[in-house]
XYZ file of C-alpha atoms in Angstrom:
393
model
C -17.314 -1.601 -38.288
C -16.495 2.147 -37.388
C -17.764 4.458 -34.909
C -18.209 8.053 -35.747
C -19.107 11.194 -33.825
C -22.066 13.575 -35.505
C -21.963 16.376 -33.146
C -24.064 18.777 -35.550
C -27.128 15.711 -34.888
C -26.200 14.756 -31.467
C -25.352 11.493 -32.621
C -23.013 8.525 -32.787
C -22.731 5.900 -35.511
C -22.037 2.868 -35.252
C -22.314 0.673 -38.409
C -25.481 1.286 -39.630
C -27.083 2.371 -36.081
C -27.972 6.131 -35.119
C -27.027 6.725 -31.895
C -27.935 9.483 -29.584
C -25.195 10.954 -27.343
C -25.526 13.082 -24.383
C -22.849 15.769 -23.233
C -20.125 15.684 -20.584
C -22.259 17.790 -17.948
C -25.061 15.106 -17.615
C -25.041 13.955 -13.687
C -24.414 10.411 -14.427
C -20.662 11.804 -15.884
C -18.506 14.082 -14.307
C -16.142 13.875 -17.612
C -14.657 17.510 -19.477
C -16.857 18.874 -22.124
C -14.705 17.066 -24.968
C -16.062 13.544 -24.193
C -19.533 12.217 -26.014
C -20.829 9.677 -23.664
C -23.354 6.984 -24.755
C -24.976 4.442 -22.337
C -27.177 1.645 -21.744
C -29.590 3.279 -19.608
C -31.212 6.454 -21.967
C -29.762 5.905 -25.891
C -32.155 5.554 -28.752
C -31.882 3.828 -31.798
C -32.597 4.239 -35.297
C -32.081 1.687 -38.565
C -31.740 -1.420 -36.014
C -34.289 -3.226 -33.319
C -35.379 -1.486 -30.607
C -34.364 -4.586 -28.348
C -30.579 -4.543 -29.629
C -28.410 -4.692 -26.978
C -25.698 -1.788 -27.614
C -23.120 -3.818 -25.927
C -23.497 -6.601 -28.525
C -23.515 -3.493 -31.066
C -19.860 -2.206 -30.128
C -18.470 -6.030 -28.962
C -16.679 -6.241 -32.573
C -15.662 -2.981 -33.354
C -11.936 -2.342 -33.858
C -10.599 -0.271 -31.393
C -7.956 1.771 -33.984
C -11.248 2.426 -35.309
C -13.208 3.934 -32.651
C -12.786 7.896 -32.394
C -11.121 10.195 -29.592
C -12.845 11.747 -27.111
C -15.795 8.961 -27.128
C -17.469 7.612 -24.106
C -19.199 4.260 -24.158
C -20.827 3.239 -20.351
C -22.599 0.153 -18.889
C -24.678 1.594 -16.224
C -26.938 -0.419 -13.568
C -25.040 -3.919 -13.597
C -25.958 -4.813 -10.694
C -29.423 -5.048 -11.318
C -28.752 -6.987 -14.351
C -29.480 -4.525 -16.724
C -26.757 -5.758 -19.041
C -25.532 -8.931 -20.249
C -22.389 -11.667 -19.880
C -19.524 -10.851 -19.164
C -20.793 -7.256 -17.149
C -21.936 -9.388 -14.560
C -18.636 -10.469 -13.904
C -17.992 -7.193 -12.058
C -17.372 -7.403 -8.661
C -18.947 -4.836 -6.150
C -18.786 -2.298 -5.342
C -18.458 -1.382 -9.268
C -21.732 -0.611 -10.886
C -20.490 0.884 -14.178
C -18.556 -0.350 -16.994
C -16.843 2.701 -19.188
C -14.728 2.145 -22.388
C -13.245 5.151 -23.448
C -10.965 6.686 -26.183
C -8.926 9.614 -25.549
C -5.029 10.982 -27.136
C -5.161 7.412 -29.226
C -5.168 5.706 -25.972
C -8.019 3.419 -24.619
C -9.229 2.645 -21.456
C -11.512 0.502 -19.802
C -13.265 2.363 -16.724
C -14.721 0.755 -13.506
C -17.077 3.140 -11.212
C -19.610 3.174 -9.039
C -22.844 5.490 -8.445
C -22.578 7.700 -4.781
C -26.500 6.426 -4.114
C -25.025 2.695 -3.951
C -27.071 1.759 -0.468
C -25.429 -1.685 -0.329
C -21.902 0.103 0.069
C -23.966 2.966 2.151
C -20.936 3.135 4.885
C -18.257 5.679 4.308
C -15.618 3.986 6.046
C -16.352 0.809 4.710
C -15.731 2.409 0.857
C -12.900 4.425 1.983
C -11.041 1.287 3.159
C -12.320 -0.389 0.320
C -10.288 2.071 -2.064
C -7.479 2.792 -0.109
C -7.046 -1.192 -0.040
C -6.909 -0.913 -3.686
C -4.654 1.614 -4.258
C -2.461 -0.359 -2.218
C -2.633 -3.418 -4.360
C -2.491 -1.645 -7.528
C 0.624 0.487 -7.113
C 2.775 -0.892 -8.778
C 1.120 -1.054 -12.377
C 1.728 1.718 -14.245
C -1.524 0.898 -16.309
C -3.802 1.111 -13.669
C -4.739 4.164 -11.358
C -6.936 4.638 -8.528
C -8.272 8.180 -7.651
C -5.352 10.356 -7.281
C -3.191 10.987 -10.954
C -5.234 9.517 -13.484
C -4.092 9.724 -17.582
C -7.474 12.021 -18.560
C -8.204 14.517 -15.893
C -11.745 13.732 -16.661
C -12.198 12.840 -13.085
C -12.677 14.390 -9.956
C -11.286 13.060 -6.868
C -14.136 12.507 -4.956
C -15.270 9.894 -7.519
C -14.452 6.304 -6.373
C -13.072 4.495 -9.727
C -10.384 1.928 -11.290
C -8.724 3.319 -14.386
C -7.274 0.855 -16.599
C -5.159 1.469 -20.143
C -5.523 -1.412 -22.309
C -2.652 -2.023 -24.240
C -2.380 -0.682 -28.235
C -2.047 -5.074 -29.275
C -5.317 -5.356 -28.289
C -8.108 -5.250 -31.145
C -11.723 -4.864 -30.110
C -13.988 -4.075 -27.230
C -14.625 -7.320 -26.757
C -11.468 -8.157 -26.451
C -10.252 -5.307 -23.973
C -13.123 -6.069 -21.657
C -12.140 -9.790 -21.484
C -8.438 -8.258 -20.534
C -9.860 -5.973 -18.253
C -11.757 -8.579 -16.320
C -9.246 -10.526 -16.208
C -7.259 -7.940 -14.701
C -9.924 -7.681 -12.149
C -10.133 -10.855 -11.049
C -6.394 -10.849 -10.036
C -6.943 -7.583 -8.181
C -9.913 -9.128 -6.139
C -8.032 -12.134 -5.097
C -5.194 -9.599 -4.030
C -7.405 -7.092 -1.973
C -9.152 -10.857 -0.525
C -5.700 -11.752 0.942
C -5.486 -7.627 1.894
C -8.977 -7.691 3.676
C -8.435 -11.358 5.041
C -4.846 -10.482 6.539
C -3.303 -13.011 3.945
C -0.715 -10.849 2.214
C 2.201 -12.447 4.562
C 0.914 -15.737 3.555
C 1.144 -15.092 -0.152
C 4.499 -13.447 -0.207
C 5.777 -16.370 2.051
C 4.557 -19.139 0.502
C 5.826 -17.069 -2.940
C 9.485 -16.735 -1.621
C 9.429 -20.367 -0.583
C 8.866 -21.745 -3.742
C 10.791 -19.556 -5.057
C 14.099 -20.553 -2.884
C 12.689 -24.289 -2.723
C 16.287 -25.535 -4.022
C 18.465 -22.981 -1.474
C 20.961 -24.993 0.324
C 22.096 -22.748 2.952
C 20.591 -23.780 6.109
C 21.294 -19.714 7.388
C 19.004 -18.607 4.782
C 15.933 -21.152 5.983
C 16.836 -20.225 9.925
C 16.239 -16.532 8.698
C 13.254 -16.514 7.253
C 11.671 -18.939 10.121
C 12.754 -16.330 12.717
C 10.961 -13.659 10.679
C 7.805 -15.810 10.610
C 8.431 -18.140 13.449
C 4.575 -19.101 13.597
C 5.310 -21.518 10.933
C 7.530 -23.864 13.243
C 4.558 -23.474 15.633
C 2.533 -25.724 13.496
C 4.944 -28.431 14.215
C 3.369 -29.090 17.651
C 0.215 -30.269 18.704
C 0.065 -28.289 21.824
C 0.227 -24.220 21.449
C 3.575 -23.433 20.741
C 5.858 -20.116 20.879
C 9.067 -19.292 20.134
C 11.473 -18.786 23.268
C 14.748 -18.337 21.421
C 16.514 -18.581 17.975
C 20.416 -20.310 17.793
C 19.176 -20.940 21.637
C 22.960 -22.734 23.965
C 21.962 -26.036 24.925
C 24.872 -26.734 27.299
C 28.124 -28.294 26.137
C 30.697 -25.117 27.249
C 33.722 -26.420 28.431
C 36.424 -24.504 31.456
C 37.859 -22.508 28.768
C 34.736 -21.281 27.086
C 34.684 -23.090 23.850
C 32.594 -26.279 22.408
C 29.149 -24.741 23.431
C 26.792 -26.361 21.587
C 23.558 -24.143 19.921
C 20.043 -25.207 18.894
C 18.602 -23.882 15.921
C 15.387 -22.789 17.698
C 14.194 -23.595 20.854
C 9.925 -23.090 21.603
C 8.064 -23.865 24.743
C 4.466 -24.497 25.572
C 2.691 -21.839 26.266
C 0.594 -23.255 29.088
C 2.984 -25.262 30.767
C 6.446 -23.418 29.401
C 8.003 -27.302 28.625
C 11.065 -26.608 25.891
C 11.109 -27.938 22.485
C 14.061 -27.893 20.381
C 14.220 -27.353 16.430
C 17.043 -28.487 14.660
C 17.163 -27.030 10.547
C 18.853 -28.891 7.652
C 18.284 -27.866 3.806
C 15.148 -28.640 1.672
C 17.938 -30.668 -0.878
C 19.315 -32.525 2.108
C 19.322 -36.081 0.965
C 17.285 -38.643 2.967
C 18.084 -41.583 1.739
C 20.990 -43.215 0.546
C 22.241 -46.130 -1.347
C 20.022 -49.610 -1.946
C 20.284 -52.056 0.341
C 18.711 -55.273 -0.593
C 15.618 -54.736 -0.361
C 15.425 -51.664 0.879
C 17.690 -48.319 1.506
C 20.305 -46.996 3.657
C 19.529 -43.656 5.149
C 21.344 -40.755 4.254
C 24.504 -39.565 6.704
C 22.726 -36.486 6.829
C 19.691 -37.902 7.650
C 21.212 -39.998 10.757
C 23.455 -37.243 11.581
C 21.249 -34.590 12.020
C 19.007 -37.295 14.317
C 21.909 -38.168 16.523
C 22.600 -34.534 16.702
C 19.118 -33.322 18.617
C 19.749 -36.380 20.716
C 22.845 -35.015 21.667
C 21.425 -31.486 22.158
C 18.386 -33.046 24.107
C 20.680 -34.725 26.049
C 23.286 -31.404 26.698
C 20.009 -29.591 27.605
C 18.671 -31.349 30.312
C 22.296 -31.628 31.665
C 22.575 -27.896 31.969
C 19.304 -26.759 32.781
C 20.047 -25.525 35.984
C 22.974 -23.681 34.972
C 21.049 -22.381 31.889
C 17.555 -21.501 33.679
C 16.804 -17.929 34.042
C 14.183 -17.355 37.283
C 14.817 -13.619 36.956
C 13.074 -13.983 33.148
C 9.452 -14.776 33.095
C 9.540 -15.098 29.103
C 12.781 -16.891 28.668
C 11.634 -19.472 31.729
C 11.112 -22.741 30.831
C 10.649 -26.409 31.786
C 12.830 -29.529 30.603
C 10.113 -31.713 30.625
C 11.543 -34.453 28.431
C 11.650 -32.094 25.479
C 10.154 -33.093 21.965
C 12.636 -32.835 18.789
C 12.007 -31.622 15.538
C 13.799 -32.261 12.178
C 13.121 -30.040 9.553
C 14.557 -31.492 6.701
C 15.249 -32.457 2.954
C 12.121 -32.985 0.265
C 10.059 -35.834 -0.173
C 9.157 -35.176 -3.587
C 13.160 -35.849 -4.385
C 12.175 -39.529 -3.488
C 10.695 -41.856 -5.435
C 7.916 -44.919 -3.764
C 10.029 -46.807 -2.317
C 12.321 -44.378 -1.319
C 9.192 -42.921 0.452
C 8.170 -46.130 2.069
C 11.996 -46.642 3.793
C 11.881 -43.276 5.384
C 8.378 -43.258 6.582
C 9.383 -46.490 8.475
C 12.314 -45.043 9.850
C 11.003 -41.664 10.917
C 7.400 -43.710 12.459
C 10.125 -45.740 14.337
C 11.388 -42.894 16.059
C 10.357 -42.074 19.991
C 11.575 -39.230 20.725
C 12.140 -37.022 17.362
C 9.506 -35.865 14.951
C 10.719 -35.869 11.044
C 9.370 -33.488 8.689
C 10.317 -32.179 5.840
C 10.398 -28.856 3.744
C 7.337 -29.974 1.385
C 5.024 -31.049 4.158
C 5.880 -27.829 5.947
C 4.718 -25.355 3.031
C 1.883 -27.520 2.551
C 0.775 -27.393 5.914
C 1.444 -23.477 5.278
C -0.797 -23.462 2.244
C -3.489 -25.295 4.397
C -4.012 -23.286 6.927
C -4.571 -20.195 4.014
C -7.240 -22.512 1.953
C -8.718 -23.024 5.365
C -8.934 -19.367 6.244
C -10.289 -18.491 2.895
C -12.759 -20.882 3.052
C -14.215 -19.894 6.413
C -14.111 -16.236 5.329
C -16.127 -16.815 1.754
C -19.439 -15.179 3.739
C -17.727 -12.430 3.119
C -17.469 -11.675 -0.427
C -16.234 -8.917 -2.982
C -18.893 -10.819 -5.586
C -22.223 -10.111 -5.383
């Protein structure tokens, strides 16, 4: 099926249906005069049903075979004026626009100025700067500023997408096009929600989930130390990364340094956090019915003891009155081990260590996996309480 322009008749063809066309300066467009626009809301029909919808009409056509300079728009969706998939839109979009122009073809989101629901200036300001933000780096989308057509005018509030040349019908580049749009929602969510850090943490960890330096993993939970926070019960802050625990000798050597050391932040008692690897091993060989643990499992557990232990010791010598912040109690500090993977284990590996590490009194276990998940978590949760507020109509 072709489309093609009649601009003696003020008309566009499509298949066997007469189309009328309206110029560039109509209000609803702000478009050069070389684009014929069609719409939903005012076209008549000739040689076809007067209840044909026109998106079902252009659905199929072939994209190679649709002419330049040729404006299609879905106006009104959200009053339901048009069919599946346009109500897949998300607000504050109201139009639809396919468009031809130079042999390349684009798929238009806009919005009327009247839009009452969106009345607030500030509120679809931040809106669009939000999106320019999470659309900057695709080169085949553009928001306001440089756009490929110079059909628009700044003031317009729009997202500009170039479908690419593989793709063969309308139908086809709106199902692309939505699809695009649903990513870009659930980025501007985490934009709007203040989850962005979460994403590109949770991204880098999997990511790095096999990285065996233990500097790298003390590095990036120094640059979000909230994470270790979640360790605790109690409310927890940081008081001091690769924190001396005591241990110096008379001629300055053998100190001995924590990982990270947090306190309560109501009662300022210390906690210490010792760091392994996510591919530290945890268990070790079989042992009749069971396993042995893993000398870097029992190492690293002797190890806090022994820091516990140099703490307290020195605690005097170590406290700092003069410091408000980096005061603290030794209040029979808690331990954590952050270590190793239990999805490297099978059942009954699983079984051995969650008997050892439920044995222990005075050092919490966990590892790497339960950590991110408990990261991942807290974002469902946040989402979840924030879905009253909602980009979908």
């Amino acid at each position: 099926m072709k489309i093609l322009i009649d601009t003696k008749e003020n008309q566009v063809k499509i298949g066997s249906a007469q189309i009328k066309y309206t110029y560039s300066n109509n209000h609803l467009f702000l478009h050069t005069r070389d684009i014929y626009c069609i719409s939903n809301d005012e076209y008549e029909l000739s040689n076809t049903k007067s209840d044909s919808c026109l998106y079902q009409l252009i659905k199929d056509v072939k994209i190679e075979e649709i002419p330049n300079n040729l404006s299609i728009s879905f106006l009104n969706i959200k009053n339901n004026k048009t069919e599946q998939p346009m109500e897949r839109v998300m607000m504050p979009f109201q139009v639809v626009e396919f468009m031809k122009h130079n042999d390349n073809f684009y798929v238009i989101f806009s919005r009327f100025l009247d839009d009452y629901e969106w009345e607030s200036n500030w509120t679809i300001n931040y809106y669009f700067e939000r999106l320019e933000e999470v659309t900057k780096d695709n080169s085949e989308i553009w928001v306001k500023g440089e756009h490929p057509t110079s059909t628009y005018t700044e003031e317009e509030k729009w997202l500009f997408m170039r479908i690419d040349n593989s793709i063969l019908d309308i139908k086809s580049s709106l199902d692309v096009a939505l699809a695009k749009l649903d990513n870009i929602e659930k980025k501007l969510e985490e934009s709007f929600y203040g989850l962005s850090d979460y994403t590109k943490l949770i991204t880098k960890w999997e990511k790095c989930i096999d990285e065996k330096s233990e500097s790298f993993w003390q590095k990036l939970f120094e640059e979000y130390c909230w994470i270790l926070a979640q360790c605790f019960s109690d409310p927890n802050i940081i008081l001091q990364p690769q924190a001396y625990v005591g241990g110096i000798c008379i001629d300055g050597k053998k100190g001995n340094y924590v990982d990270f050391t947090y306190k309560n932040a109501i009662t300022n008692s210390i906690n210490l956090i010792e760091i392994k690897s996510p591919i530290t091993k945890l268990v070790g060989r079989k042992y009749r019915n069971t396993y042995m643990l893993s000398s870097e499992l029992s190492g690293a557990v002797n190890q806090l003891i022994y820091y516990k232990d140099e703490l307290q010791k020195s605690y005097y010598q170590n406290i700092d009155e003069s410091d408000n912040k980096k005061r603290y109690m030794s209040n029979n500090p808690k331990c954590i081990l952050i270590i190793g993977n239990l999805s490297k284990l099978n059942v009954d590996e699983k079984k051995c260590f969650e008997l050892f590490r439920n044995e222990l009194r005075n050092i919490i276990i966990i590892t790497f996996d339960e950590l991110l998940l408990k990261v991942k978590e807290m974002m469902r949760l946040f989402v979840k309480d924030k879905r009253d507020i909602t980009l979908y109509r």
